[in-house]
Amino acid sequence: MQNLLSPLSLKGLPLANRVVMAPMTRARSPQGIPDELTTTYYRQRASAGLLITEGVPVSEQGTGYLYTPGIYRGEQVSAWKAVTDNVHAEQGKIVAQLWHVGRVSHRSIQPNAQPPVSSVALAGGQAFAYDAQGNPGNIPASEPQALDESGITDIVDQFRVAARHAMQAGFDGVEIHAANGYLLEQFINPKLNKRDDRYGGQSLESRSRFTLEVVDAVCAEIGAEKVGIRLSPYNQIGDMPLFDDTPQTYLYLAEQLNQRDIAYIHLALTEKVHQTSLLSDFRERWHGVLILAGGISAE
Ligand SMILES: Cc1cc2nc3c(=O)[nH]c(=O)nc-3n(C[C@H](O)[C@H](O)[C@H](O)COP(=O)(O)O)c2cc1C
């Protein structure tokens, strides 16, 4: 408990304690713009050492759930500024979770009713979108189209611009969402990613390339000390299949992220992680701040 309530410097950002509020989608922002309720919600929780926002879509294409507040339009950026001002007024700290859902979306909420995008054209997961009658609801995601290299470059840019917007909105940093079956994990996972170009195939370096390109672009834009990332080894959310070289893949990412000296890595834990030595092996390769979520008790 003493440790939990002691302060921590997150690459120079002073946190009052080590309690971090996990990112939680609220789906309560009509028009995708944070509102007064959003501001109240985060202000009320500002005594945590660090708040991570709900997933914040980096583009309309990156959206898989209705009423989630993005950070790609000017009015969204200024609305987020009210949130960060209120959290800072309570001496809190807050980072924005930058989110591209990839295939976990539906044509009814995509630009021009296009299919969502992913590593390959294989559907999976549930979107919160409009059903055939035009009513909002949880419905199976649409079949995605596989991204070509220029589509991948566009999305790296969406993250870069979103990070710039997050700074304009007064956030203390960003968390890149590379967990829970969304776009970046759709590239990391070899059972799904059957591409044969430099972003896929059986080479774990190739499968990790998109994620690391996003990290590098965001670090170049706002500074590595303001960049965190969320990963979820052994994740099965969003119909993600388990795969054999999970430890090798995530230990490679740990080493690569360690070289980049980012602010933190945040692991969303599953039961399976605890049955392996992955956590201690990961800790040996990643020397920075490590945040854990999932089934955590005070001890
Ligand atoms: C309502 C709800 C919304 C969530 N939204 C997100 C999200 O936007 N981004 C994310 O990375 N994880 C999200 N999660 C996962 C949580 O951050 C966390 O990893 C998970 O709840 C496990 O922690 P717990 O066992 O303490 O609940 C969400 C979880 C819940 C319950």
Short mmCIF file of N, CA and C and ligand atoms in Angstrom, two decimals, residues 22-26 53-56 97 99 175 177 179-180 182 230 237 266 268-269 293-296, ligand 1:
data_model
loop_
_atom_site.label_atom_id
_atom_site.label_comp_id
_atom_site.label_asym_id
_atom_site.label_seq_id
_atom_site.Cartn_x
_atom_site.Cartn_y
_atom_site.Cartn_z
N ALA A 22 -7.56 2.68 -15.61
CA ALA A 22 -7.50 1.98 -16.90
C ALA A 22 -8.38 2.70 -17.92
N PRO A 23 -8.01 2.61 -19.19
CA PRO A 23 -8.85 3.18 -20.24
C PRO A 23 -10.17 2.43 -20.33
N MET A 24 -11.27 3.15 -20.30
CA MET A 24 -12.59 2.52 -20.37
C MET A 24 -13.51 3.27 -21.33
N THR A 25 -13.85 2.60 -22.41
CA THR A 25 -14.78 3.16 -23.38
C THR A 25 -16.11 3.47 -22.70
N ARG A 26 -16.63 4.67 -22.94
CA ARG A 26 -17.88 5.10 -22.31
C ARG A 26 -19.02 5.16 -23.32
N THR A 53 -7.49 8.04 -20.73
CA THR A 53 -8.86 8.25 -21.23
C THR A 53 -9.41 6.96 -21.81
N GLU A 54 -10.70 6.94 -22.00
CA GLU A 54 -11.36 5.97 -22.88
C GLU A 54 -10.63 5.98 -24.23
N GLY A 55 -10.74 4.90 -24.99
CA GLY A 55 -10.15 4.87 -26.33
C GLY A 55 -10.65 6.06 -27.15
N VAL A 56 -9.71 6.77 -27.78
CA VAL A 56 -10.03 7.98 -28.54
C VAL A 56 -9.68 7.72 -30.02
N GLN A 97 -5.77 7.87 -24.85
CA GLN A 97 -5.50 6.58 -25.49
C GLN A 97 -5.87 6.67 -26.97
N TRP A 99 -6.52 5.41 -30.62
CA TRP A 99 -7.18 4.14 -30.95
C TRP A 99 -7.58 4.07 -32.42
N GLU A 175 -1.26 7.37 -25.00
CA GLU A 175 -1.04 5.92 -24.95
C GLU A 175 -1.49 5.35 -26.29
N HIS A 177 -2.77 2.55 -28.51
CA HIS A 177 -3.56 1.34 -28.22
C HIS A 177 -3.13 0.24 -29.20
N ALA A 179 -3.49 -3.07 -28.27
CA ALA A 179 -3.97 -4.21 -27.47
C ALA A 179 -5.38 -4.61 -27.90
N ASN A 180 -5.89 -5.64 -27.22
CA ASN A 180 -7.32 -6.00 -27.22
C ASN A 180 -7.93 -6.28 -28.59
N TYR A 182 -7.43 -4.83 -31.55
CA TYR A 182 -7.65 -3.73 -32.50
C TYR A 182 -6.52 -3.69 -33.55
N ARG A 230 -0.04 0.40 -25.02
CA ARG A 230 -0.72 -0.71 -24.35
C ARG A 230 -0.63 -1.96 -25.24
N ILE A 237 -9.73 -11.18 -27.01
CA ILE A 237 -10.86 -10.26 -27.27
C ILE A 237 -10.93 -9.98 -28.77
N HIS A 266 2.13 -0.50 -20.91
CA HIS A 266 0.95 -0.88 -20.13
C HIS A 266 0.48 -2.24 -20.66
N ALA A 268 -2.22 -5.23 -20.62
CA ALA A 268 -3.53 -5.75 -20.22
C ALA A 268 -3.35 -7.25 -20.04
N LEU A 269 -3.53 -7.72 -18.82
CA LEU A 269 -3.19 -9.10 -18.49
C LEU A 269 -4.36 -10.05 -18.74
N ALA A 293 -2.69 -4.14 -15.79
CA ALA A 293 -4.14 -4.06 -15.56
C ALA A 293 -4.76 -5.43 -15.75
N GLY A 294 -5.78 -5.72 -14.97
CA GLY A 294 -6.52 -6.95 -15.14
C GLY A 294 -6.34 -7.87 -13.96
N GLY A 295 -7.41 -8.03 -13.16
CA GLY A 295 -7.38 -8.94 -12.03
C GLY A 295 -6.37 -8.52 -10.96
N ILE A 296 -6.14 -7.21 -10.81
CA ILE A 296 -5.15 -6.71 -9.85
C ILE A 296 -5.82 -6.46 -8.50
C1 LIG B 1 -16.53 -0.81 -19.80
C2 LIG B 1 -15.11 -1.10 -20.21
C3 LIG B 1 -14.54 -0.38 -21.24
C4 LIG B 1 -13.21 -0.63 -21.62
N1 LIG B 1 -12.64 0.15 -22.61
C5 LIG B 1 -11.33 0.00 -22.90
C6 LIG B 1 -10.69 0.91 -23.81
O1 LIG B 1 -11.27 1.85 -24.34
N2 LIG B 1 -9.39 0.69 -24.06
C7 LIG B 1 -8.67 -0.35 -23.51
O2 LIG B 1 -7.48 -0.50 -23.79
N3 LIG B 1 -9.26 -1.20 -22.62
C8 LIG B 1 -10.55 -1.04 -22.30
N4 LIG B 1 -11.13 -1.86 -21.36
C9 LIG B 1 -10.30 -2.85 -20.64
C10 LIG B 1 -9.81 -2.30 -19.30
O3 LIG B 1 -8.93 -1.20 -19.50
C11 LIG B 1 -9.07 -3.36 -18.44
O4 LIG B 1 -7.91 -3.79 -19.10
C12 LIG B 1 -9.96 -4.55 -18.13
O5 LIG B 1 -11.21 -4.13 -17.62
C13 LIG B 1 -9.30 -5.51 -17.12
O6 LIG B 1 -9.11 -4.91 -15.87
P1 LIG B 1 -10.02 -5.34 -14.57
O7 LIG B 1 -9.83 -6.81 -14.38
O8 LIG B 1 -9.44 -4.51 -13.46
O9 LIG B 1 -11.42 -4.95 -14.96
C14 LIG B 1 -12.46 -1.64 -20.97
C15 LIG B 1 -13.06 -2.37 -19.94
C16 LIG B 1 -14.35 -2.11 -19.54
C17 LIG B 1 -14.94 -2.90 -18.40
#
